[in-house]
Amino acid sequence: MRPTRLDVLLALAVAGAGVVEAYGRSGPGPGQVHSPAVVAAGALAAGGLLLLRRTAPVAALLALTALSALLRLTVMDDDYPLAAWQFYSNLILVHGIGSAHKKFGGLLAVLAVYGLLQTLPGRDFAESLIGAIFIGVAYGSGILLRRQTERTVRMAERAAVAAAEERTRIARELHDVISHHVGLMTLQTGGVRLLLGADPARERERELLRGVERAGRDTVEELRLLLGVLRDTPDAAGVGRLDRLAGPLREAGLDVRVETAGEPRPLPAGLDLAAYRVVQESLTNVLKHARATAVRVVIRYDSRSMVVDVRDDGRAGGQDGSGHGLTGMRERVALHGGTLSAGPAPGGGYAVTATFPL
C-alpha cells in the first residue's frame, strides 16, 4: 500500500517541526539542544517512519522507540530528555496501530511506548496521567476509526448485493415479459405458415415465415443471455440438474427416478432450460393432482432429437391437458420446434412427453 497524501503531510510536518525545534532551541545551556544535527536527523528519520503508519505501524512504532532510546542515551540529557516531535510521532503511530491492528501485539507495543515515557526524568503523577490520556485517546480513536471503516465496508457490500439482486429481478421480469410476447408472435407465425398448406406456389411465403420463426427463437435466446438469466448463476436450471429438482419431492415421500438414455450432448441454453421447465411443471402437477407414489423421468437422446418423458403411477384422471401449466409447457416446447403430448398412460398413471429436435 502506497503512502497517502495525509501520510506524506504528517511525515513532512513532523520532520519539519523537528528540524525547527533542533536548531531553534540549540545551545549549550540548560533546556537547550546540545547536538542539533543529530536531533534533526532523528526527526527526519521519524518522518520517514510515519510513512509506514498504515502498512507497518507496529514495526514503525518499535523503530521509533528504539530511536528515542538511542537519542536519550547519546545526545539528550536530563535538561532536555524528550523532543516534541518524538511525542507527536508516538501519538500518530499509536493511532495507526489502533486503526489497523486487532491483534494483542499492537497493544503491547503501545504499552511499551508508554513505559518508556515513564523512565524520563522529572516525571510526576500528573505528567504520567496526561501521557496516559493522550496515548489512550490516540489508541481508542484508532479503534473507533477501524470499526467505522469496517461498518462502512459492510454496508457498501450489502448495498452492492442488494443492487445486484434488484438488477437480476428486473432482468428476469423483462425476460419473462418480452420472451413471452416474442414467443407468442413466433407461434402465430408458425400457425400462419401451416395455414398456407403445401401449395408449391406458396413456398416463398413459407420460407419467409420460417425465417421469422427462427429469428424469434434466436431473439428469445439472446434476450435470455443479455438480461442476465445465465446458466452459471446459483439457481441455474437445465437437464443436468434434474436430481436437484427431484430432491425435495423425494423428501416429501415421492419416489422420483431420473434416468438418461442415449449419449447426452451439449444443448442450446434455451432448449436446456425449456426441457428443465417441462420436468419441473410435470413433477409439480404430479405432486398436486395425481396422488402418485412414484414417478419416472427419462431424458432420451437419439441422432435427431431429445425426448423428455415424465410418467407417474397416480390417477390418470388427476390431470388434464387444459391447464395453464400444460399450455405453458406446450408454448415452451413449440418455441424450439418441438411437440408435447400429455394424457393417461396405457398402463395406468399419467404421462407427459416432450420431443425437441436437435
mmCIF file of C-alpha atoms in Angstrom:
data_model
loop_
_atom_site.group_PDB
_atom_site.id
_atom_site.type_symbol
_atom_site.label_atom_id
_atom_site.label_comp_id
_atom_site.label_asym_id
_atom_site.label_seq_id
_atom_site.Cartn_x
_atom_site.Cartn_y
_atom_site.Cartn_z
ATOM 1 C CA MET A 1 0.000 0.000 0.000
ATOM 2 C CA ARG A 2 1.483 3.310 -1.067
ATOM 3 C CA PRO A 3 1.557 6.198 1.447
ATOM 4 C CA THR A 4 -1.370 8.545 1.079
ATOM 5 C CA ARG A 5 -1.166 12.313 0.830
ATOM 6 C CA LEU A 6 -2.086 12.511 4.515
ATOM 7 C CA ASP A 7 0.807 10.210 5.387
ATOM 8 C CA VAL A 8 3.219 12.402 3.434
ATOM 9 C CA LEU A 9 1.788 15.548 5.015
ATOM 10 C CA LEU A 10 2.201 14.170 8.540
ATOM 11 C CA ALA A 11 5.736 12.988 7.772
ATOM 12 C CA LEU A 12 6.722 16.403 6.425
ATOM 13 C CA ALA A 13 5.107 18.161 9.400
ATOM 14 C CA VAL A 14 6.971 16.039 11.966
ATOM 15 C CA ALA A 15 10.289 16.238 10.120
ATOM 16 C CA GLY A 16 9.978 19.981 9.568
ATOM 17 C CA ALA A 17 8.906 20.678 13.139
ATOM 18 C CA GLY A 18 11.754 18.507 14.423
ATOM 19 C CA VAL A 19 14.369 20.373 12.393
ATOM 20 C CA VAL A 20 12.978 23.720 13.548
ATOM 21 C CA GLU A 21 12.965 22.526 17.161
ATOM 22 C CA ALA A 22 16.529 21.137 16.948
ATOM 23 C CA TYR A 23 18.098 24.280 15.559
ATOM 24 C CA GLY A 24 15.714 26.798 17.085
ATOM 25 C CA ARG A 25 16.463 25.565 20.591
ATOM 26 C CA SER A 26 20.113 24.707 20.120
ATOM 27 C CA GLY A 27 22.672 25.956 22.579
ATOM 28 C CA PRO A 28 24.963 24.926 25.442
ATOM 29 C CA GLY A 29 22.693 25.986 28.260
ATOM 30 C CA PRO A 30 20.108 24.075 30.338
ATOM 31 C CA GLY A 31 16.929 23.171 28.457
ATOM 32 C CA GLN A 32 18.620 23.543 25.075
ATOM 33 C CA VAL A 33 19.500 21.051 22.349
ATOM 34 C CA HIS A 34 23.237 20.379 22.573
ATOM 35 C CA SER A 35 23.546 18.330 19.342
ATOM 36 C CA PRO A 36 21.035 19.862 16.920
ATOM 37 C CA ALA A 37 22.315 17.981 13.840
ATOM 38 C CA VAL A 38 21.767 14.578 15.489
ATOM 39 C CA VAL A 39 18.342 15.526 16.828
ATOM 40 C CA ALA A 40 17.319 16.939 13.417
ATOM 41 C CA ALA A 41 18.474 13.707 11.768
ATOM 42 C CA GLY A 42 16.325 11.808 14.265
ATOM 43 C CA ALA A 43 13.347 13.987 13.325
ATOM 44 C CA LEU A 44 13.888 13.238 9.628
ATOM 45 C CA ALA A 45 14.082 9.520 10.408
ATOM 46 C CA ALA A 46 10.850 9.753 12.419
ATOM 47 C CA GLY A 47 9.172 11.465 9.471
ATOM 48 C CA GLY A 48 10.225 8.560 7.277
ATOM 49 C CA LEU A 49 8.783 6.071 9.785
ATOM 50 C CA LEU A 50 5.420 7.845 9.670
ATOM 51 C CA LEU A 51 5.107 6.847 6.016
ATOM 52 C CA LEU A 52 4.694 3.280 7.334
ATOM 53 C CA ARG A 53 1.826 4.119 9.685
ATOM 54 C CA ARG A 54 -0.712 2.242 7.538
ATOM 55 C CA THR A 55 1.344 -0.700 6.292
ATOM 56 C CA ALA A 56 3.550 -1.496 9.314
ATOM 57 C CA PRO A 57 2.562 0.700 12.278
ATOM 58 C CA VAL A 58 3.826 -1.704 14.967
ATOM 59 C CA ALA A 59 7.247 -2.031 13.356
ATOM 60 C CA ALA A 60 7.397 1.734 12.840
ATOM 61 C CA LEU A 61 6.492 2.403 16.489
ATOM 62 C CA LEU A 62 9.078 -0.041 17.770
ATOM 63 C CA ALA A 63 11.708 1.526 15.490
ATOM 64 C CA LEU A 64 10.743 4.984 16.745
ATOM 65 C CA THR A 65 11.003 3.759 20.344
ATOM 66 C CA ALA A 66 14.479 2.390 19.660
ATOM 67 C CA LEU A 67 15.467 5.680 18.012
ATOM 68 C CA SER A 68 14.204 7.651 21.032
ATOM 69 C CA ALA A 69 16.115 5.390 23.420
ATOM 70 C CA LEU A 70 19.303 5.809 21.354
ATOM 71 C CA LEU A 71 18.969 9.604 21.375
ATOM 72 C CA ARG A 72 18.296 9.530 25.096
ATOM 73 C CA LEU A 73 21.468 7.563 25.739
ATOM 74 C CA THR A 74 23.713 9.627 23.447
ATOM 75 C CA VAL A 75 22.750 13.282 22.984
ATOM 76 C CA MET A 76 19.705 14.031 25.147
ATOM 77 C CA ASP A 77 20.167 14.818 28.824
ATOM 78 C CA ASP A 78 18.007 15.404 31.871
ATOM 79 C CA ASP A 79 17.510 19.059 30.897
ATOM 80 C CA TYR A 80 16.060 18.097 27.504
ATOM 81 C CA PRO A 81 15.005 14.417 27.758
ATOM 82 C CA LEU A 82 12.335 14.321 25.020
ATOM 83 C CA ALA A 83 11.798 16.386 21.878
ATOM 84 C CA ALA A 84 8.267 17.427 20.964
ATOM 85 C CA TRP A 85 8.435 15.617 17.587
ATOM 86 C CA GLN A 86 9.105 12.354 19.440
ATOM 87 C CA PHE A 87 5.854 12.629 21.391
ATOM 88 C CA TYR A 88 3.812 13.678 18.333
ATOM 89 C CA SER A 89 5.229 10.797 16.285
ATOM 90 C CA ASN A 90 4.373 8.345 19.045
ATOM 91 C CA LEU A 91 0.754 9.553 19.112
ATOM 92 C CA ILE A 92 0.393 9.308 15.317
ATOM 93 C CA LEU A 93 1.754 5.746 15.225
ATOM 94 C CA VAL A 94 -0.305 4.658 18.248
ATOM 95 C CA HIS A 95 -3.411 5.886 16.406
ATOM 96 C CA GLY A 96 -2.281 3.938 13.335
ATOM 97 C CA ILE A 97 -1.963 0.751 15.377
ATOM 98 C CA GLY A 98 -5.460 1.161 16.784
ATOM 99 C CA SER A 99 -6.936 1.699 13.328
ATOM 100 C CA ALA A 100 -5.074 -1.173 11.635
ATOM 101 C CA HIS A 101 -4.476 -3.916 14.203
ATOM 102 C CA LYS A 102 -6.831 -6.211 16.084
ATOM 103 C CA LYS A 103 -4.070 -8.399 17.495
ATOM 104 C CA PHE A 104 -2.681 -8.189 21.027
ATOM 105 C CA GLY A 105 0.821 -7.416 19.763
ATOM 106 C CA GLY A 106 -0.210 -3.905 18.794
ATOM 107 C CA LEU A 107 -1.432 -3.151 22.308
ATOM 108 C CA LEU A 108 1.844 -4.464 23.761
ATOM 109 C CA ALA A 109 3.800 -2.079 21.527
ATOM 110 C CA VAL A 110 1.635 0.820 22.746
ATOM 111 C CA LEU A 111 2.235 -0.155 26.366
ATOM 112 C CA ALA A 112 5.981 -0.391 25.704
ATOM 113 C CA VAL A 113 5.989 3.191 24.418
ATOM 114 C CA TYR A 114 4.098 4.396 27.454
ATOM 115 C CA GLY A 115 6.544 2.529 29.703
ATOM 116 C CA LEU A 116 9.487 4.249 28.018
ATOM 117 C CA LEU A 117 7.909 7.640 28.674
ATOM 118 C CA GLN A 118 7.746 6.818 32.364
ATOM 119 C CA THR A 119 11.518 6.416 32.520
ATOM 120 C CA LEU A 120 12.129 10.043 31.625
ATOM 121 C CA PRO A 121 13.497 12.217 34.441
ATOM 122 C CA GLY A 122 11.240 14.667 36.229
ATOM 123 C CA ARG A 123 8.076 12.653 35.701
ATOM 124 C CA ASP A 124 5.386 13.047 38.335
ATOM 125 C CA PHE A 125 1.892 11.581 38.669
ATOM 126 C CA ALA A 126 0.234 14.408 36.725
ATOM 127 C CA GLU A 127 2.559 14.061 33.740
ATOM 128 C CA SER A 128 2.150 10.262 33.750
ATOM 129 C CA LEU A 129 -1.627 10.676 33.789
ATOM 130 C CA ILE A 130 -1.539 13.256 30.981
ATOM 131 C CA GLY A 131 0.627 10.933 28.887
ATOM 132 C CA ALA A 132 -1.775 8.025 29.530
ATOM 133 C CA ILE A 133 -4.728 10.186 28.483
ATOM 134 C CA PHE A 134 -3.132 11.256 25.205
ATOM 135 C CA ILE A 135 -1.919 7.774 24.310
ATOM 136 C CA GLY A 136 -5.252 6.243 25.336
ATOM 137 C CA VAL A 137 -7.195 8.721 23.202
ATOM 138 C CA ALA A 138 -4.893 8.131 20.219
ATOM 139 C CA TYR A 139 -5.255 4.342 20.507
ATOM 140 C CA GLY A 140 -9.009 4.444 21.186
ATOM 141 C CA SER A 141 -9.716 6.829 18.319
ATOM 142 C CA GLY A 142 -7.825 4.467 16.027
ATOM 143 C CA ILE A 143 -10.029 1.557 17.135
ATOM 144 C CA LEU A 144 -13.170 3.623 16.574
ATOM 145 C CA LEU A 145 -11.949 4.588 13.101
ATOM 146 C CA ARG A 146 -11.253 0.944 12.245
ATOM 147 C CA ARG A 147 -14.690 -0.153 13.385
ATOM 148 C CA GLN A 148 -16.377 2.651 11.496
ATOM 149 C CA THR A 149 -14.435 1.749 8.355
ATOM 150 C CA GLU A 150 -15.401 -1.925 8.691
ATOM 151 C CA ARG A 151 -19.039 -0.956 9.215
ATOM 152 C CA THR A 152 -18.948 1.258 6.130
ATOM 153 C CA VAL A 153 -17.421 -1.537 4.060
ATOM 154 C CA ARG A 154 -20.095 -3.994 5.227
ATOM 155 C CA MET A 155 -22.854 -1.525 4.381
ATOM 156 C CA ALA A 156 -21.341 -0.927 0.939
ATOM 157 C CA GLU A 157 -21.129 -4.683 0.329
ATOM 158 C CA ARG A 158 -24.745 -5.189 1.391
ATOM 159 C CA ALA A 159 -25.815 -2.312 -0.844
ATOM 160 C CA ALA A 160 -23.915 -3.819 -3.772
ATOM 161 C CA VAL A 161 -25.532 -7.222 -3.188
ATOM 162 C CA ALA A 162 -28.985 -5.632 -2.925
ATOM 163 C CA ALA A 163 -28.405 -3.657 -6.128
ATOM 164 C CA ALA A 164 -27.254 -6.796 -7.947
ATOM 165 C CA GLU A 165 -30.302 -8.722 -6.733
ATOM 166 C CA GLU A 166 -32.599 -5.905 -7.859
ATOM 167 C CA ARG A 167 -30.955 -5.801 -11.280
ATOM 168 C CA THR A 168 -31.351 -9.561 -11.554
ATOM 169 C CA ARG A 169 -35.012 -9.359 -10.577
ATOM 170 C CA ILE A 170 -35.712 -6.637 -13.142
ATOM 171 C CA ALA A 171 -33.794 -8.554 -15.788
ATOM 172 C CA ARG A 172 -35.787 -11.704 -15.124
ATOM 173 C CA GLU A 173 -39.074 -9.833 -15.270
ATOM 174 C CA LEU A 174 -38.056 -8.201 -18.546
ATOM 175 C CA HIS A 175 -37.003 -11.570 -19.892
ATOM 176 C CA ASP A 176 -40.298 -13.209 -18.922
ATOM 177 C CA VAL A 177 -42.459 -10.443 -20.409
ATOM 178 C CA ILE A 178 -40.526 -9.898 -23.624
ATOM 179 C CA SER A 179 -39.787 -13.556 -24.325
ATOM 180 C CA HIS A 180 -43.448 -14.408 -23.759
ATOM 181 C CA HIS A 181 -44.634 -11.922 -26.367
ATOM 182 C CA VAL A 182 -41.871 -12.705 -28.838
ATOM 183 C CA GLY A 183 -42.586 -16.399 -28.355
ATOM 184 C CA LEU A 184 -46.265 -15.793 -28.948
ATOM 185 C CA MET A 185 -45.503 -13.935 -32.183
ATOM 186 C CA THR A 186 -43.262 -16.816 -33.243
ATOM 187 C CA LEU A 187 -46.012 -19.347 -32.594
ATOM 188 C CA GLN A 188 -48.543 -17.262 -34.520
ATOM 189 C CA THR A 189 -46.116 -17.008 -37.418
ATOM 190 C CA GLY A 190 -45.805 -20.776 -37.395
ATOM 191 C CA GLY A 191 -49.572 -21.053 -37.419
ATOM 192 C CA VAL A 192 -49.813 -18.821 -40.480
ATOM 193 C CA ARG A 193 -47.182 -20.935 -42.210
ATOM 194 C CA LEU A 194 -49.192 -24.094 -41.556
ATOM 195 C CA LEU A 195 -52.343 -22.421 -42.894
ATOM 196 C CA LEU A 196 -50.593 -21.902 -46.207
ATOM 197 C CA GLY A 197 -50.593 -25.663 -46.664
ATOM 198 C CA ALA A 198 -48.279 -27.460 -49.062
ATOM 199 C CA ASP A 199 -49.054 -25.448 -52.170
ATOM 200 C CA PRO A 200 -45.779 -25.202 -54.155
ATOM 201 C CA ALA A 201 -46.787 -21.715 -55.249
ATOM 202 C CA ARG A 202 -46.613 -20.561 -51.637
ATOM 203 C CA GLU A 203 -43.120 -21.970 -50.937
ATOM 204 C CA ARG A 204 -41.563 -18.489 -50.907
ATOM 205 C CA GLU A 205 -44.060 -17.286 -48.310
ATOM 206 C CA ARG A 206 -43.487 -20.386 -46.192
ATOM 207 C CA GLU A 207 -39.718 -19.882 -46.318
ATOM 208 C CA LEU A 208 -40.063 -16.250 -45.239
ATOM 209 C CA LEU A 209 -42.245 -17.306 -42.328
ATOM 210 C CA ARG A 210 -39.703 -19.967 -41.318
ATOM 211 C CA GLY A 211 -37.113 -17.210 -41.226
ATOM 212 C CA VAL A 212 -39.346 -15.165 -38.933
ATOM 213 C CA GLU A 213 -39.763 -18.189 -36.651
ATOM 214 C CA ARG A 214 -36.014 -18.750 -36.492
ATOM 215 C CA ALA A 215 -35.426 -15.069 -35.782
ATOM 216 C CA GLY A 216 -37.998 -15.181 -32.993
ATOM 217 C CA ARG A 217 -36.349 -18.175 -31.341
ATOM 218 C CA ASP A 218 -32.910 -16.573 -31.678
ATOM 219 C CA THR A 219 -34.250 -13.344 -30.173
ATOM 220 C CA VAL A 220 -35.609 -15.148 -27.128
ATOM 221 C CA GLU A 221 -32.266 -16.873 -26.635
ATOM 222 C CA GLU A 222 -30.326 -13.614 -26.954
ATOM 223 C CA LEU A 223 -32.689 -11.902 -24.539
ATOM 224 C CA ARG A 224 -32.090 -14.662 -22.039
ATOM 225 C CA LEU A 225 -28.350 -14.123 -22.232
ATOM 226 C CA LEU A 226 -28.369 -10.329 -22.416
ATOM 227 C CA LEU A 227 -30.731 -9.898 -19.484
ATOM 228 C CA GLY A 228 -28.635 -11.998 -17.153
ATOM 229 C CA VAL A 229 -30.551 -15.271 -16.925
ATOM 230 C CA LEU A 230 -27.288 -17.189 -17.191
ATOM 231 C CA ARG A 231 -26.779 -20.876 -16.657
ATOM 232 C CA ASP A 232 -23.826 -20.397 -14.332
ATOM 233 C CA THR A 233 -25.845 -18.498 -11.722
ATOM 234 C CA PRO A 234 -26.573 -20.270 -8.388
ATOM 235 C CA ASP A 235 -30.162 -21.029 -9.437
ATOM 236 C CA ALA A 236 -29.242 -22.179 -12.955
ATOM 237 C CA ALA A 237 -31.579 -24.758 -14.494
ATOM 238 C CA GLY A 238 -31.024 -27.491 -17.058
ATOM 239 C CA VAL A 239 -31.480 -31.225 -17.620
ATOM 240 C CA GLY A 240 -28.142 -31.839 -15.925
ATOM 241 C CA ARG A 241 -29.652 -30.611 -12.653
ATOM 242 C CA LEU A 242 -32.809 -32.709 -12.503
ATOM 243 C CA ASP A 243 -31.599 -34.652 -9.468
ATOM 244 C CA ARG A 244 -31.535 -31.392 -7.525
ATOM 245 C CA LEU A 245 -35.085 -30.710 -8.710
ATOM 246 C CA ALA A 246 -36.200 -34.191 -7.609
ATOM 247 C CA GLY A 247 -34.660 -33.903 -4.141
ATOM 248 C CA PRO A 248 -37.483 -32.001 -2.389
ATOM 249 C CA LEU A 249 -40.099 -34.341 -3.891
ATOM 250 C CA ARG A 250 -38.220 -37.362 -2.578
ATOM 251 C CA GLU A 251 -38.176 -35.760 0.844
ATOM 252 C CA ALA A 252 -41.961 -35.337 0.518
ATOM 253 C CA GLY A 253 -42.285 -39.116 0.056
ATOM 254 C CA LEU A 254 -42.493 -39.355 -3.736
ATOM 255 C CA ASP A 255 -40.260 -41.963 -5.347
ATOM 256 C CA VAL A 256 -38.654 -39.988 -8.190
ATOM 257 C CA ARG A 257 -36.244 -41.732 -10.559
ATOM 258 C CA VAL A 258 -34.251 -39.724 -13.087
ATOM 259 C CA GLU A 259 -32.719 -41.688 -15.964
ATOM 260 C CA THR A 260 -30.796 -40.847 -19.119
ATOM 261 C CA ALA A 261 -30.908 -42.967 -22.286
ATOM 262 C CA GLY A 262 -28.570 -42.489 -25.208
ATOM 263 C CA GLU A 263 -25.500 -40.305 -25.412
ATOM 264 C CA PRO A 264 -26.016 -36.891 -23.752
ATOM 265 C CA ARG A 265 -24.862 -33.917 -25.784
ATOM 266 C CA PRO A 266 -24.481 -30.184 -25.222
ATOM 267 C CA LEU A 267 -27.786 -28.391 -25.615
ATOM 268 C CA PRO A 268 -28.598 -24.797 -26.547
ATOM 269 C CA ALA A 269 -29.182 -22.864 -23.349
ATOM 270 C CA GLY A 270 -32.793 -22.009 -24.171
ATOM 271 C CA LEU A 271 -33.684 -25.589 -25.092
ATOM 272 C CA ASP A 272 -31.956 -26.903 -21.968
ATOM 273 C CA LEU A 273 -33.985 -24.537 -19.812
ATOM 274 C CA ALA A 274 -37.236 -25.415 -21.620
ATOM 275 C CA ALA A 275 -36.691 -29.141 -21.009
ATOM 276 C CA TYR A 276 -35.986 -28.454 -17.349
ATOM 277 C CA ARG A 277 -39.193 -26.414 -17.020
ATOM 278 C CA VAL A 278 -41.212 -29.223 -18.610
ATOM 279 C CA VAL A 279 -39.951 -31.664 -15.991
ATOM 280 C CA GLN A 280 -40.444 -29.106 -13.224
ATOM 281 C CA GLU A 281 -44.050 -28.388 -14.180
ATOM 282 C CA SER A 282 -44.809 -32.093 -14.678
ATOM 283 C CA LEU A 283 -43.478 -33.010 -11.244
ATOM 284 C CA THR A 284 -45.426 -30.145 -9.697
ATOM 285 C CA ASN A 285 -48.613 -31.447 -11.299
ATOM 286 C CA VAL A 286 -47.872 -34.975 -10.061
ATOM 287 C CA LEU A 287 -47.449 -33.715 -6.538
ATOM 288 C CA LYS A 288 -50.617 -31.598 -6.660
ATOM 289 C CA HIS A 289 -53.067 -33.745 -8.570
ATOM 290 C CA ALA A 290 -52.003 -37.297 -9.307
ATOM 291 C CA ARG A 291 -51.869 -38.888 -5.836
ATOM 292 C CA ALA A 292 -48.910 -40.852 -7.145
ATOM 293 C CA THR A 293 -46.297 -42.748 -5.161
ATOM 294 C CA ALA A 294 -43.661 -42.982 -7.893
ATOM 295 C CA VAL A 295 -42.659 -41.050 -10.987
ATOM 296 C CA ARG A 296 -40.055 -41.834 -13.626
ATOM 297 C CA VAL A 297 -38.242 -39.127 -15.586
ATOM 298 C CA VAL A 298 -36.359 -40.252 -18.684
ATOM 299 C CA ILE A 299 -34.228 -37.995 -20.882
ATOM 300 C CA ARG A 300 -33.707 -39.879 -24.157
ATOM 301 C CA TYR A 301 -31.252 -38.808 -26.838
ATOM 302 C CA ASP A 302 -31.051 -40.027 -30.418
ATOM 303 C CA SER A 303 -29.388 -38.716 -33.538
ATOM 304 C CA ARG A 304 -32.063 -36.134 -34.327
ATOM 305 C CA SER A 305 -33.972 -35.327 -31.141
ATOM 306 C CA MET A 306 -34.177 -35.322 -27.382
ATOM 307 C CA VAL A 307 -37.275 -36.737 -25.707
ATOM 308 C CA VAL A 308 -38.333 -35.783 -22.181
ATOM 309 C CA ASP A 309 -40.711 -38.364 -20.707
ATOM 310 C CA VAL A 310 -42.348 -37.992 -17.284
ATOM 311 C CA ARG A 311 -44.661 -40.826 -16.128
ATOM 312 C CA ASP A 312 -46.335 -41.398 -12.769
ATOM 313 C CA ASP A 313 -48.396 -44.214 -11.256
ATOM 314 C CA GLY A 314 -51.180 -41.993 -9.961
ATOM 315 C CA ARG A 315 -54.772 -41.401 -11.031
ATOM 316 C CA ALA A 316 -54.979 -40.944 -14.770
ATOM 317 C CA GLY A 317 -57.883 -38.534 -14.318
ATOM 318 C CA GLY A 318 -55.997 -36.430 -11.767
ATOM 319 C CA GLN A 319 -54.661 -34.184 -14.503
ATOM 320 C CA ASP A 320 -55.945 -32.931 -17.823
ATOM 321 C CA GLY A 321 -54.469 -31.230 -20.817
ATOM 322 C CA SER A 322 -56.273 -27.915 -20.469
ATOM 323 C CA GLY A 323 -54.483 -26.302 -17.539
ATOM 324 C CA HIS A 324 -52.312 -23.203 -17.752
ATOM 325 C CA GLY A 325 -49.267 -25.280 -16.753
ATOM 326 C CA LEU A 326 -49.635 -27.608 -19.741
ATOM 327 C CA THR A 327 -50.355 -24.661 -22.028
ATOM 328 C CA GLY A 328 -47.150 -23.015 -20.870
ATOM 329 C CA MET A 329 -45.232 -26.238 -21.440
ATOM 330 C CA ARG A 330 -46.591 -26.572 -24.957
ATOM 331 C CA GLU A 331 -45.580 -22.989 -25.723
ATOM 332 C CA ARG A 332 -42.062 -23.577 -24.408
ATOM 333 C CA VAL A 333 -41.633 -26.757 -26.423
ATOM 334 C CA ALA A 334 -43.166 -25.308 -29.599
ATOM 335 C CA LEU A 335 -40.844 -22.320 -29.358
ATOM 336 C CA HIS A 336 -37.947 -24.715 -30.030
ATOM 337 C CA GLY A 337 -39.724 -26.516 -32.834
ATOM 338 C CA GLY A 338 -40.823 -29.439 -30.670
ATOM 339 C CA THR A 339 -44.054 -31.153 -29.708
ATOM 340 C CA LEU A 340 -45.651 -32.083 -26.408
ATOM 341 C CA SER A 341 -48.260 -34.672 -25.554
ATOM 342 C CA ALA A 342 -49.938 -35.231 -22.199
ATOM 343 C CA GLY A 343 -52.575 -37.710 -21.117
ATOM 344 C CA PRO A 344 -53.321 -41.044 -19.437
ATOM 345 C CA ALA A 345 -50.589 -43.639 -19.942
ATOM 346 C CA PRO A 346 -51.569 -47.051 -21.456
ATOM 347 C CA GLY A 347 -50.504 -48.980 -18.365
ATOM 348 C CA GLY A 348 -52.048 -46.560 -15.907
ATOM 349 C CA GLY A 349 -50.963 -43.256 -14.499
ATOM 350 C CA TYR A 350 -50.249 -40.106 -16.454
ATOM 351 C CA ALA A 351 -47.526 -39.285 -18.989
ATOM 352 C CA VAL A 352 -46.069 -36.064 -20.304
ATOM 353 C CA THR A 353 -43.765 -36.398 -23.311
ATOM 354 C CA ALA A 354 -41.886 -33.559 -24.957
ATOM 355 C CA THR A 355 -39.832 -34.025 -28.110
ATOM 356 C CA PHE A 356 -37.195 -31.443 -29.057
ATOM 357 C CA PRO A 357 -35.463 -31.571 -32.441
ATOM 358 C CA LEU A 358 -31.657 -31.305 -32.231
#
